[in-house]
PDB file of C-alpha atoms in Angstrom:
ATOM      1  CA  UNK A   1     -85.084  18.590 -12.433  1.00 42.00           C
ATOM      2  CA  UNK A   2     -84.671  14.859 -13.098  1.00 44.00           C
ATOM      3  CA  UNK A   3     -82.796  13.746 -16.172  1.00 56.00           C
ATOM      4  CA  UNK A   4     -84.983  11.994 -18.732  1.00 61.00           C
ATOM      5  CA  UNK A   5     -84.112   8.361 -19.380  1.00 74.00           C
ATOM      6  CA  UNK A   6     -82.688   7.650 -22.835  1.00 75.00           C
ATOM      7  CA  UNK A   7     -84.865   5.708 -25.258  1.00 87.00           C
ATOM      8  CA  UNK A   8     -83.664   2.366 -26.612  1.00 91.00           C
ATOM      9  CA  UNK A   9     -82.721   4.045 -29.886  1.00 92.00           C
ATOM     10  CA  UNK A  10     -80.782   6.797 -28.102  1.00 91.00           C
ATOM     11  CA  UNK A  11     -78.985   4.169 -26.009  1.00 93.00           C
ATOM     12  CA  UNK A  12     -78.043   2.236 -29.184  1.00 95.00           C
ATOM     13  CA  UNK A  13     -76.681   5.458 -30.692  1.00 96.00           C
ATOM     14  CA  UNK A  14     -74.687   6.160 -27.527  1.00 96.00           C
ATOM     15  CA  UNK A  15     -73.223   2.641 -27.541  1.00 96.00           C
ATOM     16  CA  UNK A  16     -72.325   2.953 -31.238  1.00 96.00           C
ATOM     17  CA  UNK A  17     -70.517   6.226 -30.558  1.00 97.00           C
ATOM     18  CA  UNK A  18     -68.683   4.772 -27.554  1.00 97.00           C
ATOM     19  CA  UNK A  19     -67.630   1.843 -29.784  1.00 97.00           C
ATOM     20  CA  UNK A  20     -66.248   4.359 -32.268  1.00 97.00           C
ATOM     21  CA  UNK A  21     -64.353   6.167 -29.514  1.00 97.00           C
ATOM     22  CA  UNK A  22     -62.893   2.896 -28.217  1.00 97.00           C
ATOM     23  CA  UNK A  23     -61.837   1.986 -31.747  1.00 97.00           C
ATOM     24  CA  UNK A  24     -60.084   5.338 -32.026  1.00 97.00           C
ATOM     25  CA  UNK A  25     -58.205   4.614 -28.791  1.00 97.00           C
ATOM     26  CA  UNK A  26     -59.965   7.013 -26.426  1.00 97.00           C
ATOM     27  CA  UNK A  27     -59.244   6.479 -22.738  1.00 96.00           C
ATOM     28  CA  UNK A  28     -61.957   5.811 -20.164  1.00 96.00           C
ATOM     29  CA  UNK A  29     -61.514   9.331 -18.801  1.00 95.00           C
ATOM     30  CA  UNK A  30     -61.917  10.902 -22.252  1.00 96.00           C
ATOM     31  CA  UNK A  31     -65.094   8.885 -22.829  1.00 96.00           C
ATOM     32  CA  UNK A  32     -66.477   9.921 -19.433  1.00 95.00           C
ATOM     33  CA  UNK A  33     -65.831  13.615 -20.097  1.00 94.00           C
ATOM     34  CA  UNK A  34     -67.345  13.536 -23.599  1.00 96.00           C
ATOM     35  CA  UNK A  35     -70.345  11.491 -22.435  1.00 95.00           C
ATOM     36  CA  UNK A  36     -71.002  13.989 -19.655  1.00 93.00           C
ATOM     37  CA  UNK A  37     -70.883  16.869 -22.152  1.00 94.00           C
ATOM     38  CA  UNK A  38     -73.089  15.172 -24.729  1.00 94.00           C
ATOM     39  CA  UNK A  39     -75.600  13.259 -22.633  1.00 93.00           C
ATOM     40  CA  UNK A  40     -75.480  14.849 -19.182  1.00 90.00           C
ATOM     41  CA  UNK A  41     -73.966  11.940 -17.255  1.00 89.00           C
ATOM     42  CA  UNK A  42     -72.284  12.718 -13.929  1.00 85.00           C
ATOM     43  CA  UNK A  43     -68.503  13.146 -13.837  1.00 85.00           C
ATOM     44  CA  UNK A  44     -68.501  12.473 -10.077  1.00 87.00           C
ATOM     45  CA  UNK A  45     -70.361   9.171 -10.481  1.00 85.00           C
ATOM     46  CA  UNK A  46     -69.428   7.738 -13.874  1.00 88.00           C
ATOM     47  CA  UNK A  47     -71.049   4.318 -13.368  1.00 92.00           C
ATOM     48  CA  UNK A  48     -73.551   4.982 -16.181  1.00 92.00           C
ATOM     49  CA  UNK A  49     -70.689   5.718 -18.561  1.00 94.00           C
ATOM     50  CA  UNK A  50     -68.852   2.609 -17.355  1.00 96.00           C
ATOM     51  CA  UNK A  51     -71.982   0.623 -18.219  1.00 95.00           C
ATOM     52  CA  UNK A  52     -71.975   2.162 -21.711  1.00 95.00           C
ATOM     53  CA  UNK A  53     -68.317   1.205 -22.145  1.00 97.00           C
ATOM     54  CA  UNK A  54     -69.031  -2.357 -20.955  1.00 97.00           C
ATOM     55  CA  UNK A  55     -71.983  -2.683 -23.347  1.00 96.00           C
ATOM     56  CA  UNK A  56     -69.871  -1.335 -26.214  1.00 97.00           C
ATOM     57  CA  UNK A  57     -67.187  -3.938 -25.484  1.00 97.00           C
ATOM     58  CA  UNK A  58     -69.819  -6.702 -25.411  1.00 96.00           C
ATOM     59  CA  UNK A  59     -71.034  -5.494 -28.801  1.00 95.00           C
ATOM     60  CA  UNK A  60     -67.499  -5.862 -30.195  1.00 94.00           C
ATOM     61  CA  UNK A  61     -67.369  -9.451 -28.944  1.00 94.00           C
ATOM     62  CA  UNK A  62     -70.850 -10.209 -30.285  1.00 92.00           C
ATOM     63  CA  UNK A  63     -69.926  -8.855 -33.694  1.00 88.00           C
ATOM     64  CA  UNK A  64     -66.597 -10.673 -34.044  1.00 87.00           C
ATOM     65  CA  UNK A  65     -67.686 -14.037 -32.658  1.00 88.00           C
ATOM     66  CA  UNK A  66     -70.090 -14.456 -35.574  1.00 85.00           C
ATOM     67  CA  UNK A  67     -67.363 -13.864 -38.176  1.00 86.00           C
ATOM     68  CA  UNK A  68     -65.715 -16.798 -39.895  1.00 89.00           C
ATOM     69  CA  UNK A  69     -61.965 -16.648 -39.266  1.00 88.00           C
ATOM     70  CA  UNK A  70     -61.095 -18.124 -42.689  1.00 92.00           C
ATOM     71  CA  UNK A  71     -63.225 -15.459 -44.349  1.00 92.00           C
ATOM     72  CA  UNK A  72     -61.427 -12.616 -42.563  1.00 91.00           C
ATOM     73  CA  UNK A  73     -57.983 -14.093 -43.239  1.00 92.00           C
ATOM     74  CA  UNK A  74     -58.862 -14.505 -46.924  1.00 95.00           C
ATOM     75  CA  UNK A  75     -59.990 -10.879 -47.174  1.00 95.00           C
ATOM     76  CA  UNK A  76     -56.796  -9.697 -45.501  1.00 95.00           C
ATOM     77  CA  UNK A  77     -54.630 -11.814 -47.779  1.00 96.00           C
ATOM     78  CA  UNK A  78     -56.414 -10.366 -50.807  1.00 96.00           C
ATOM     79  CA  UNK A  79     -55.803  -6.830 -49.541  1.00 96.00           C
ATOM     80  CA  UNK A  80     -52.106  -7.547 -48.976  1.00 96.00           C
ATOM     81  CA  UNK A  81     -51.854  -9.045 -52.467  1.00 96.00           C
ATOM     82  CA  UNK A  82     -53.416  -5.915 -53.970  1.00 97.00           C
ATOM     83  CA  UNK A  83     -51.133  -3.633 -51.946  1.00 96.00           C
ATOM     84  CA  UNK A  84     -48.119  -5.657 -53.063  1.00 97.00           C
ATOM     85  CA  UNK A  85     -49.082  -5.317 -56.749  1.00 97.00           C
ATOM     86  CA  UNK A  86     -49.839  -1.599 -56.439  1.00 97.00           C
ATOM     87  CA  UNK A  87     -46.508  -1.020 -54.708  1.00 97.00           C
ATOM     88  CA  UNK A  88     -44.666  -2.747 -57.560  1.00 97.00           C
ATOM     89  CA  UNK A  89     -46.644  -0.831 -60.213  1.00 97.00           C
ATOM     90  CA  UNK A  90     -45.970   2.514 -58.559  1.00 97.00           C
ATOM     91  CA  UNK A  91     -42.368   1.646 -57.705  1.00 97.00           C
ATOM     92  CA  UNK A  92     -43.140   1.967 -54.003  1.00 96.00           C
ATOM     93  CA  UNK A  93     -41.059  -1.000 -52.949  1.00 96.00           C
ATOM     94  CA  UNK A  94     -41.411  -0.230 -49.233  1.00 97.00           C
ATOM     95  CA  UNK A  95     -45.184  -0.681 -49.608  1.00 97.00           C
ATOM     96  CA  UNK A  96     -44.709  -3.983 -51.423  1.00 97.00           C
ATOM     97  CA  UNK A  97     -42.244  -5.169 -48.802  1.00 97.00           C
ATOM     98  CA  UNK A  98     -44.588  -4.217 -45.942  1.00 97.00           C
ATOM     99  CA  UNK A  99     -47.511  -5.994 -47.640  1.00 97.00           C
ATOM    100  CA  UNK A 100     -45.450  -9.135 -48.185  1.00 96.00           C
ATOM    101  CA  UNK A 101     -44.178  -9.064 -44.591  1.00 96.00           C
ATOM    102  CA  UNK A 102     -47.712  -8.636 -43.224  1.00 96.00           C
ATOM    103  CA  UNK A 103     -49.023 -11.444 -45.456  1.00 95.00           C
ATOM    104  CA  UNK A 104     -46.269 -13.795 -44.295  1.00 95.00           C
ATOM    105  CA  UNK A 105     -46.941 -12.917 -40.664  1.00 94.00           C
ATOM    106  CA  UNK A 106     -50.663 -13.564 -41.111  1.00 93.00           C
ATOM    107  CA  UNK A 107     -49.886 -16.969 -42.614  1.00 91.00           C
ATOM    108  CA  UNK A 108     -47.392 -17.748 -39.851  1.00 91.00           C
ATOM    109  CA  UNK A 109     -44.486 -17.984 -42.275  1.00 91.00           C
ATOM    110  CA  UNK A 110     -42.403 -15.633 -40.130  1.00 86.00           C
ATOM    111  CA  UNK A 111     -42.234 -18.304 -37.384  1.00 85.00           C
ATOM    112  CA  UNK A 112     -41.123 -21.192 -39.578  1.00 71.00           C
ATOM    113  CA  UNK A 113     -37.378 -20.608 -39.417  1.00 63.00           C
TER     114      UNK A 113
END
Protein backbone atom coordinates (compact mmCIF):
# COMPACT_ATOMS: atom_id res chain seq x y z
CA UNK A 1 0.00 0.00 0.00
CA UNK A 2 1.36 3.43 -0.95
CA UNK A 3 2.12 5.92 1.77
CA UNK A 4 -0.16 8.95 1.74
CA UNK A 5 1.57 12.26 1.05
CA UNK A 6 1.65 14.66 4.00
CA UNK A 7 -0.50 17.77 3.79
CA UNK A 8 1.13 21.20 3.92
CA UNK A 9 0.06 21.56 7.55
CA UNK A 10 1.48 18.15 8.47
CA UNK A 11 4.74 19.03 6.70
CA UNK A 12 4.94 22.32 8.66
CA UNK A 13 4.40 20.39 11.89
CA UNK A 14 7.11 17.90 10.92
CA UNK A 15 9.56 20.72 10.13
CA UNK A 16 8.75 22.44 13.44
CA UNK A 17 9.44 19.22 15.33
CA UNK A 18 12.69 18.62 13.44
CA UNK A 19 13.71 22.21 14.32
CA UNK A 20 13.04 21.40 17.97
CA UNK A 21 15.13 18.23 17.74
CA UNK A 22 18.00 20.12 16.10
CA UNK A 23 17.81 22.75 18.82
CA UNK A 24 18.05 20.00 21.42
CA UNK A 25 21.18 18.66 19.71
CA UNK A 26 19.80 15.50 18.13
CA UNK A 27 22.06 13.84 15.57
CA UNK A 28 21.00 13.17 11.98
CA UNK A 29 20.72 9.46 12.77
CA UNK A 30 18.47 10.10 15.79
CA UNK A 31 16.22 12.33 13.67
CA UNK A 32 16.04 9.69 10.93
CA UNK A 33 15.06 6.95 13.38
CA UNK A 34 12.41 9.07 15.12
CA UNK A 35 11.01 10.34 11.81
CA UNK A 36 10.70 6.78 10.54
CA UNK A 37 8.83 5.76 13.71
CA UNK A 38 6.51 8.76 13.70
CA UNK A 39 5.85 9.37 10.02
CA UNK A 40 6.78 6.13 8.26
CA UNK A 41 9.83 7.36 6.34
CA UNK A 42 12.32 4.75 5.13
CA UNK A 43 15.43 4.06 7.21
CA UNK A 44 17.15 2.54 4.16
CA UNK A 45 16.54 5.63 2.03
CA UNK A 46 16.47 8.63 4.36
CA UNK A 47 16.46 11.31 1.64
CA UNK A 48 12.99 12.50 2.69
CA UNK A 49 14.23 13.00 6.24
CA UNK A 50 17.34 14.77 4.93
CA UNK A 51 15.00 17.13 3.06
CA UNK A 52 13.10 17.79 6.30
CA UNK A 53 16.37 18.55 8.09
CA UNK A 54 17.45 20.90 5.28
CA UNK A 55 14.10 22.71 5.35
CA UNK A 56 14.30 23.03 9.14
CA UNK A 57 17.76 24.58 8.84
CA UNK A 58 16.50 27.03 6.20
CA UNK A 59 13.70 28.00 8.59
CA UNK A 60 16.29 28.81 11.28
CA UNK A 61 18.12 31.09 8.84
CA UNK A 62 14.88 32.72 7.68
CA UNK A 63 13.85 33.42 11.25
CA UNK A 64 17.17 34.87 12.43
CA UNK A 65 17.94 36.97 9.36
CA UNK A 66 14.88 39.11 10.06
CA UNK A 67 15.97 39.86 13.64
CA UNK A 68 17.69 43.13 14.45
CA UNK A 69 21.09 42.37 16.00
CA UNK A 70 20.97 45.43 18.30
CA UNK A 71 17.59 44.30 19.59
CA UNK A 72 18.86 40.82 20.48
CA UNK A 73 22.03 42.17 22.10
CA UNK A 74 19.96 44.62 24.16
CA UNK A 75 17.66 41.83 25.36
CA UNK A 76 20.64 39.69 26.32
CA UNK A 77 22.31 42.55 28.17
CA UNK A 78 19.09 43.16 30.10
CA UNK A 79 18.90 39.48 31.06
CA UNK A 80 22.52 39.49 32.24
CA UNK A 81 21.86 42.64 34.26
CA UNK A 82 18.87 41.00 35.94
CA UNK A 83 20.84 37.82 36.66
CA UNK A 84 23.65 39.89 38.14
CA UNK A 85 21.25 41.72 40.49
CA UNK A 86 19.46 38.53 41.51
CA UNK A 87 22.79 36.84 42.23
CA UNK A 88 23.82 39.72 44.51
CA UNK A 89 20.42 39.75 46.27
CA UNK A 90 20.51 36.01 46.89
CA UNK A 91 24.21 35.98 47.75
CA UNK A 92 24.92 33.72 44.78
CA UNK A 93 28.12 35.44 43.78
CA UNK A 94 29.03 32.77 41.22
CA UNK A 95 25.82 33.63 39.34
CA UNK A 96 26.64 37.34 39.45
CA UNK A 97 30.18 36.69 38.28
CA UNK A 98 28.99 34.49 35.40
CA UNK A 99 26.44 37.12 34.34
CA UNK A 100 29.05 39.87 34.41
CA UNK A 101 31.54 37.72 32.47
CA UNK A 102 28.92 36.87 29.83
CA UNK A 103 27.88 40.54 29.54
CA UNK A 104 31.49 41.64 29.08
CA UNK A 105 32.06 38.94 26.46
CA UNK A 106 28.93 40.00 24.57
CA UNK A 107 30.16 43.60 24.57
CA UNK A 108 33.65 42.53 23.49
CA UNK A 109 35.24 43.86 26.67
CA UNK A 110 37.06 40.56 27.22
CA UNK A 111 39.21 41.24 24.12
CA UNK A 112 40.27 44.77 25.02
CA UNK A 113 43.33 43.92 27.10
